[in-house]
Every structure is written in structure tokens, then in C-alpha cells.
């Protein structure tokens, strides 16, 4: 009885707690265990009043047992039916809650999957944006490089054209054609001198006379230069290296050595006013083989002999001459045009 009183006292002290249904149910169980059925029924009814569906099921189960023990079969059966109904309700509720949990879990997983997919799509979009930005940067970079190369080529072509034009002007200024042109101007100036004599215009006469003397001086310089070039060319054609190359072209037993090419270059540069330097100025990337071809063209070697001396086929030499003309002039040309250019250089 001591434990019973202690339990009863404890339950009485906690009667002010919010979960009164559990307290009433506990008191009912205590009274029921000590066969105080009326008190037990009272507290079970209270527990049933304040309890949830689970509490009501348990109280109906105990009430059914008590009424069955008392012999009240009808009421016991009534409580049993209510207990069964509540059990079914609990099962349905449990199923509903389970379905709700499954649905909630599915929605959560689906949402998480969508979030993951969204993150993946965002990352892909970022990568595509980076790739597009990189593509644009590369396009701009290569466009600028292309424009730079075009501008560089354009400037190089203009510079090359200026060099070619200046070279031709210098060649013309030292040519017989220039002398002929000057002679025509001198004849015209002589007519003006005669007119100034008749008109007694001394100032005009002095001016025309000065122009005439300058042209005559220019012609004398050209003739002197032409004579000097002729003498140098005659001396060159009598040189040992000139004879060596022409004889070797007809003699398969003799081979041209590297020192022979150097000597030929030296003699050509002396005779034709820095011939090699002029070629480099027009085409800085000219190869040693191409230089040798130009040297042999300059000394009037036939194409077949040039091919043998440099160890190439005749078609290869023809192709090299065409390629050289394009590299030097920046325009298409023929092998014969290259030969004439070298001859005039």
C-alpha cells in the first residue's frame, strides 16, 4: 500500500501539468490494479475525455476488459468495438501519414533533384558563357593579329615598291636612255638659246645656258660611269673565277668549292656595285641557293648549266626564278623577267 499511496500522491501533485490525459490514465491504472474499480473507471473516463485517439483506444480496451470482468458483456462489447474502430482509424491515419511522408520525401527528393539539375544547368551556362567569352576574345585577338600582319605586309610591299622604283630611277639615271632624253632636252635648249640671241635677252640666255651645261655634265657623268662599268665588266669576264665557272659548266670532272662561290660573290659585288647587298635589301630572306642562282644568271650562264652547278633540275631552276621574282617584286612574273631584272641590277 505504501507504493500505491506514493504513486497516488505523485500523480496528485502533477495534476496541474498540461498532459492531464496521461495523468488520468496513470491514476486509472493504479486504481484498477488495486481493484478500486469505481475510481479506476472515473479516471479512465477522464483520460478518455482529454486524451487523443491513441489514449482513447487504450482506455476503451481497458474499460472493455473491466466491464467484461464485471459481467456487463454488452458494454464490454461496445467498448471493444470502439477500441477496434479507433485501431482502424489509427491504422488509416498511420497509412495516411506514411503516404504523406512518402509524398513529402518524394517531393523533397524531386526538389533536391531539380535543385541539383538547376545547379548543373547553371554551371553549364557559366561554362558556355566562359567559352563564348573566350571565343570572342580569341576572335578579337586573331583579328587584331591578322590586321597587324596585313598592315605589316602592306607596309613591306610599299617599302619594297619604293626600293624597286628608286632602283629603276637610279638605273635610268645612269643609262643610255637617260643620255638620249638629255640630248633631246639639250637640242630644245639650244633652240631657246638662239631665240634669246635674237631677242637679246641675256638673263634668259644665261639661265638656258646653265641648264644646257648641267645636262651636258650629267651626260658626261653617265658616259664616264658607263665606261667604268664596261671596263670593270671586261676585267671581270677575263677573271679566273669567271673562267672557272664557265669552264666547270662544261667539265663534269671539276667541282665548285665554297671558296669559289665566295670569290665569285666578291668579284660580282665589285663589278656591279654591291650586287649582293641590293638583293638582300629587296629580299632579306633570300637563301644561299637563291643567291648562287642570281650570281650565275648575272654571269650569263645558261639555265641547264645553272641547274648542274647548283645540283638542281632545270624545271626547279625555272621555278626558283619565278618565285624569286615574286618575292622581290611582290607581283607575279616569269623566269625571263627575273633574268632581265638581274641583268639590269
Coordinates of C-alpha atoms in Angstrom, one line a residue:
X1 CA 0.0 0.0 0.0
X2 CA 2.9 2.3 0.6
X3 CA 3.9 2.3 -3.1
X4 CA 0.2 2.8 -4.1
X5 CA 0.0 5.9 -1.8
X6 CA 3.3 7.2 -3.1
X7 CA 2.2 6.8 -6.7
X8 CA -1.2 8.4 -6.0
X9 CA 0.5 11.2 -4.2
X10 CA 2.9 11.9 -7.1
X11 CA 0.0 11.9 -9.7
X12 CA -1.9 14.2 -7.5
X13 CA 1.0 16.7 -7.4
X14 CA 1.4 16.7 -11.1
X15 CA -2.3 17.2 -11.8
X16 CA -1.6 20.7 -12.9
X17 CA 0.6 19.6 -15.8
X18 CA -0.6 20.1 -19.4
X19 CA -0.7 16.4 -20.3
X20 CA -3.6 15.6 -18.0
X21 CA -4.9 12.6 -20.1
X22 CA -1.7 10.7 -19.3
X23 CA -2.1 11.6 -15.6
X24 CA -5.7 10.4 -15.5
X25 CA -4.8 7.2 -17.4
X26 CA -2.0 6.5 -14.9
X27 CA -4.3 7.1 -11.9
X28 CA -6.9 4.8 -13.6
X29 CA -4.3 2.1 -14.0
X30 CA -3.3 2.4 -10.3
X31 CA -6.8 2.2 -9.0
X32 CA -7.6 -0.7 -11.4
X33 CA -4.6 -2.6 -10.2
X34 CA -5.8 -2.3 -6.6
X35 CA -9.3 -3.3 -7.6
X36 CA -10.8 0.1 -6.9
X37 CA -12.9 -0.1 -10.0
X38 CA -15.1 2.9 -9.5
X39 CA -12.2 5.2 -9.1
X40 CA -10.4 3.5 -12.0
X41 CA -13.5 3.9 -14.2
X42 CA -13.7 7.6 -13.2
X43 CA -10.1 8.3 -14.2
X44 CA -10.3 6.2 -17.3
X45 CA -13.3 8.3 -18.4
X46 CA -11.3 11.4 -17.6
X47 CA -8.4 10.2 -19.6
X48 CA -10.8 9.4 -22.5
X49 CA -12.2 12.9 -22.3
X50 CA -8.9 14.7 -22.5
X51 CA -6.8 12.1 -24.5
X52 CA -6.1 11.7 -28.1
X53 CA -7.1 8.9 -30.4
X54 CA -4.3 6.6 -29.0
X55 CA -5.3 7.3 -25.4
X56 CA -8.9 6.7 -26.2
X57 CA -8.1 3.3 -27.8
X58 CA -6.2 2.2 -24.7
X59 CA -8.9 3.4 -22.3
X60 CA -11.6 1.6 -24.3
X61 CA -9.5 -1.5 -24.3
X62 CA -9.1 -1.4 -20.5
X63 CA -12.8 -0.4 -20.0
X64 CA -13.9 -3.3 -22.2
X65 CA -11.7 -5.7 -20.0
X66 CA -13.2 -4.2 -16.8
X67 CA -16.8 -4.5 -18.0
X68 CA -16.2 -8.0 -19.2
X69 CA -14.8 -8.9 -15.8
X70 CA -17.9 -7.4 -14.2
X71 CA -20.1 -9.4 -16.5
X72 CA -21.5 -6.5 -18.4
X73 CA -21.0 -8.1 -21.8
X74 CA -23.0 -5.6 -23.8
X75 CA -21.0 -2.6 -22.5
X76 CA -17.7 -4.6 -22.7
X77 CA -18.5 -5.4 -26.4
X78 CA -19.4 -1.7 -27.0
X79 CA -16.1 -0.6 -25.6
X80 CA -14.3 -3.3 -27.7
X81 CA -16.0 -2.1 -30.9
X82 CA -14.9 1.4 -30.1
X83 CA -11.4 0.2 -29.5
X84 CA -11.4 -1.7 -32.8
X85 CA -12.8 1.4 -34.6
X86 CA -10.1 3.6 -33.2
X87 CA -7.5 1.0 -34.1
X88 CA -8.7 1.1 -37.7
X89 CA -8.7 4.9 -37.6
X90 CA -5.2 4.8 -36.2
X91 CA -4.1 2.4 -39.0
X92 CA -5.7 4.6 -41.6
X93 CA -4.2 7.6 -40.1
X94 CA -0.8 5.9 -40.0
X95 CA -1.2 4.9 -43.6
X96 CA -2.2 8.5 -44.5
X97 CA 0.8 9.8 -42.5
X98 CA 3.0 7.2 -44.2
X99 CA 1.7 8.2 -47.6
X100 CA 2.1 11.9 -46.7
X101 CA 5.7 11.1 -45.6
X102 CA 6.4 9.3 -48.8
X103 CA 4.9 12.1 -50.8
X104 CA 6.8 14.6 -48.8
X105 CA 10.0 12.6 -49.2
X106 CA 9.3 12.3 -53.0
X107 CA 8.7 16.0 -53.2
X108 CA 11.8 16.7 -51.2
X109 CA 13.9 14.3 -53.4
X110 CA 12.3 15.7 -56.5
X111 CA 13.0 19.3 -55.3
X112 CA 16.6 18.3 -54.5
X113 CA 17.0 16.7 -57.9
X114 CA 15.6 19.8 -59.5
X115 CA 18.0 21.9 -57.4
X116 CA 20.9 19.7 -58.4
X117 CA 19.9 19.8 -62.1
X118 CA 19.5 23.6 -61.8
X119 CA 23.0 23.9 -60.3
X120 CA 24.3 21.7 -63.1
X121 CA 22.5 23.8 -65.7
X122 CA 23.9 27.0 -64.1
X123 CA 27.4 25.6 -64.2
X124 CA 26.9 24.5 -67.8
X125 CA 25.6 28.0 -68.6
X126 CA 28.6 29.6 -66.9
X127 CA 31.0 27.3 -68.8
X128 CA 29.2 28.2 -72.1
X129 CA 29.4 31.9 -71.2
X130 CA 33.1 31.5 -70.4
X131 CA 33.7 29.6 -73.6
X132 CA 31.8 32.2 -75.6
X133 CA 33.8 35.0 -73.9
X134 CA 37.0 33.1 -74.6
X135 CA 35.9 32.6 -78.2
X136 CA 35.1 36.3 -78.6
X137 CA 38.5 37.2 -77.1
X138 CA 40.3 34.8 -79.4
X139 CA 38.4 36.1 -82.4
X140 CA 39.3 39.7 -81.5
X141 CA 42.9 38.6 -80.8
X142 CA 43.3 36.8 -84.1
X143 CA 41.5 39.6 -85.9
X144 CA 44.0 42.1 -84.5
X145 CA 46.9 39.8 -85.4
X146 CA 45.5 39.4 -88.9
X147 CA 45.1 43.1 -89.3
X148 CA 48.6 43.6 -87.9
X149 CA 50.1 41.1 -90.3
X150 CA 48.1 42.7 -93.2
X151 CA 49.4 46.1 -92.2
X152 CA 52.9 44.8 -91.9
X153 CA 52.7 43.1 -95.3
X154 CA 51.2 46.3 -96.8
X155 CA 54.0 48.4 -95.3
X156 CA 56.6 45.9 -96.5
X157 CA 55.0 45.9 -100.0
X158 CA 55.0 49.7 -100.1
X159 CA 58.6 49.8 -98.9
X160 CA 59.6 47.2 -101.4
X161 CA 57.8 49.1 -104.2
X162 CA 59.7 52.3 -103.2
X163 CA 63.0 50.4 -103.3
X164 CA 62.2 49.0 -106.7
X165 CA 61.2 52.4 -108.0
X166 CA 64.3 54.0 -106.6
X167 CA 66.4 51.3 -108.1
X168 CA 64.9 51.8 -111.5
X169 CA 65.2 55.5 -111.2
X170 CA 68.9 55.1 -110.4
X171 CA 69.4 52.6 -113.2
X172 CA 67.7 55.0 -115.6
X173 CA 69.7 57.9 -114.4
X174 CA 72.9 56.0 -115.4
X175 CA 71.5 54.6 -118.6
X176 CA 71.9 55.4 -122.3
X177 CA 68.2 56.2 -122.4
X178 CA 68.8 59.0 -120.0
X179 CA 71.5 60.4 -122.2
X180 CA 69.2 60.2 -125.2
X181 CA 66.5 62.0 -123.2
X182 CA 69.0 64.6 -122.0
X183 CA 70.2 65.2 -125.6
X184 CA 66.6 65.9 -126.7
X185 CA 66.4 68.5 -123.9
X186 CA 69.7 69.9 -124.9
X187 CA 68.5 70.3 -128.5
X188 CA 65.4 72.1 -127.2
X189 CA 67.6 74.4 -125.0
X190 CA 69.8 75.2 -128.0
X191 CA 66.8 76.4 -129.8
X192 CA 65.9 78.6 -126.8
X193 CA 69.4 80.0 -126.9
X194 CA 69.1 81.0 -130.5
X195 CA 65.8 82.7 -129.7
X196 CA 67.3 84.5 -126.7
X197 CA 70.1 85.7 -129.0
X198 CA 67.6 87.2 -131.4
X199 CA 65.6 88.8 -128.5
X200 CA 68.8 90.0 -126.8
X201 CA 67.5 88.5 -123.5
X202 CA 70.8 88.0 -121.6
X203 CA 69.1 86.7 -118.4
X204 CA 67.1 84.0 -120.2
X205 CA 70.2 83.2 -122.2
X206 CA 72.3 82.6 -119.1
X207 CA 69.5 80.5 -117.5
X208 CA 69.1 78.3 -120.6
X209 CA 72.9 78.0 -120.9
X210 CA 73.2 76.9 -117.3
X211 CA 70.5 74.2 -117.8
X212 CA 72.2 73.1 -121.0
X213 CA 75.6 72.8 -119.3
X214 CA 74.1 70.8 -116.4
X215 CA 72.5 68.3 -118.8
X216 CA 75.8 68.0 -120.7
X217 CA 77.6 67.5 -117.4
X218 CA 75.1 64.8 -116.5
X219 CA 75.7 63.1 -119.8
X220 CA 79.4 63.1 -119.3
X221 CA 79.0 61.6 -115.8
X222 CA 76.7 58.9 -117.2
X223 CA 79.2 58.1 -120.0
X224 CA 82.0 58.0 -117.5
X225 CA 80.1 55.6 -115.3
X226 CA 79.1 53.5 -118.4
X227 CA 82.7 53.4 -119.5
X228 CA 83.8 52.5 -116.0
X229 CA 81.2 49.7 -115.8
X230 CA 82.2 48.4 -119.2
X231 CA 85.9 48.3 -118.1
X232 CA 85.0 46.5 -114.9
X233 CA 82.8 44.0 -116.7
X234 CA 85.5 43.3 -119.3
X235 CA 88.0 42.8 -116.5
X236 CA 85.6 40.5 -114.7
X237 CA 84.9 38.4 -117.8
X238 CA 88.7 37.9 -118.0
X239 CA 89.0 37.0 -114.4
X240 CA 90.0 33.5 -113.2
X241 CA 86.8 32.9 -111.2
X242 CA 84.6 33.9 -114.2
X243 CA 86.5 31.5 -116.4
X244 CA 86.4 28.8 -113.7
X245 CA 82.6 28.8 -113.5
X246 CA 82.1 28.8 -117.3
X247 CA 84.6 26.0 -117.8
X248 CA 83.2 24.0 -115.0
X249 CA 79.8 24.1 -116.5
X250 CA 81.2 22.1 -119.4
X251 CA 83.5 19.9 -117.4
X252 CA 81.9 17.3 -115.1
X253 CA 85.2 16.4 -113.5
X254 CA 85.6 19.8 -111.9
X255 CA 83.5 20.8 -108.8
X256 CA 82.9 24.2 -107.5
X257 CA 84.1 24.7 -103.9
X258 CA 82.7 27.1 -101.3
X259 CA 85.7 29.4 -101.7
X260 CA 84.9 29.7 -105.4
X261 CA 81.4 30.9 -104.6
X262 CA 82.8 33.5 -102.1
X263 CA 85.3 34.7 -104.8
X264 CA 82.5 35.0 -107.3
X265 CA 80.4 37.0 -104.9
X266 CA 83.4 39.3 -104.2
X267 CA 84.1 39.9 -108.0
X268 CA 80.4 40.4 -108.8
X269 CA 79.9 42.9 -105.9
X270 CA 83.0 44.8 -107.1
X271 CA 81.9 44.9 -110.8
X272 CA 78.2 45.6 -110.3
X273 CA 78.1 48.0 -107.3
X274 CA 77.3 45.8 -104.3
X275 CA 75.0 43.4 -106.2
X276 CA 74.5 41.1 -103.2
X277 CA 73.6 44.0 -100.8
X278 CA 71.0 45.2 -103.3
X279 CA 69.4 41.7 -103.4
X280 CA 69.3 41.5 -99.6
X281 CA 67.8 45.0 -99.4
X282 CA 65.0 43.8 -101.7
X283 CA 64.6 40.3 -100.3
X284 CA 66.2 39.9 -96.8
X285 CA 65.2 36.2 -96.6
X286 CA 67.0 35.2 -99.8
X287 CA 68.7 31.8 -99.3
X288 CA 72.3 30.9 -100.3
X289 CA 71.0 28.7 -103.1
X290 CA 68.9 31.6 -104.5
X291 CA 72.0 33.8 -104.3
X292 CA 74.0 31.3 -106.2
X293 CA 71.3 31.2 -108.9
X294 CA 71.3 35.0 -109.1
X295 CA 75.1 35.0 -109.4
X296 CA 75.0 32.5 -112.3
X297 CA 72.3 34.5 -114.0
X298 CA 74.4 37.6 -113.7
X299 CA 77.4 35.9 -115.4
X300 CA 75.1 34.8 -118.3
X301 CA 75.1 31.1 -117.5
X302 CA 72.5 29.0 -119.4
X303 CA 69.7 27.5 -117.3
X304 CA 70.9 23.9 -117.8
X305 CA 74.4 24.8 -116.6
X306 CA 73.0 26.7 -113.6
X307 CA 71.0 23.5 -112.8
X308 CA 74.1 21.4 -112.9
X309 CA 76.3 23.7 -110.9
X310 CA 73.8 24.0 -108.0
X311 CA 72.6 20.4 -108.1
X312 CA 69.0 21.0 -109.2
X313 CA 66.9 20.1 -112.2
X314 CA 66.2 22.6 -114.9
X315 CA 62.4 22.9 -114.0
X316 CA 63.5 23.5 -110.4
X317 CA 65.7 26.4 -111.5
X318 CA 62.9 27.9 -113.6
X319 CA 60.5 27.6 -110.6
X320 CA 63.1 29.3 -108.4
X321 CA 63.5 32.2 -110.8
X322 CA 59.7 32.7 -110.9
X323 CA 59.5 32.5 -107.1
X324 CA 62.4 34.9 -106.7
X325 CA 60.7 37.5 -109.0
X326 CA 57.5 37.4 -106.9
X327 CA 59.4 37.6 -103.6
X328 CA 61.4 40.6 -104.8
X329 CA 58.6 42.5 -106.7
X330 CA 55.6 41.3 -104.8
X331 CA 53.8 40.5 -108.1
X332 CA 53.7 37.5 -110.4
X333 CA 56.3 37.3 -113.1
X334 CA 58.1 35.0 -115.5
X335 CA 61.6 33.4 -115.3
X336 CA 62.7 35.7 -118.2
X337 CA 61.5 38.8 -116.3
X338 CA 63.7 37.7 -113.4
X339 CA 66.7 37.2 -115.7
X340 CA 66.2 40.7 -117.1
X341 CA 65.9 42.2 -113.6
X342 CA 69.2 40.5 -112.6
X343 CA 70.9 41.6 -115.8
X344 CA 69.9 45.2 -115.2
X345 CA 70.8 45.2 -111.5

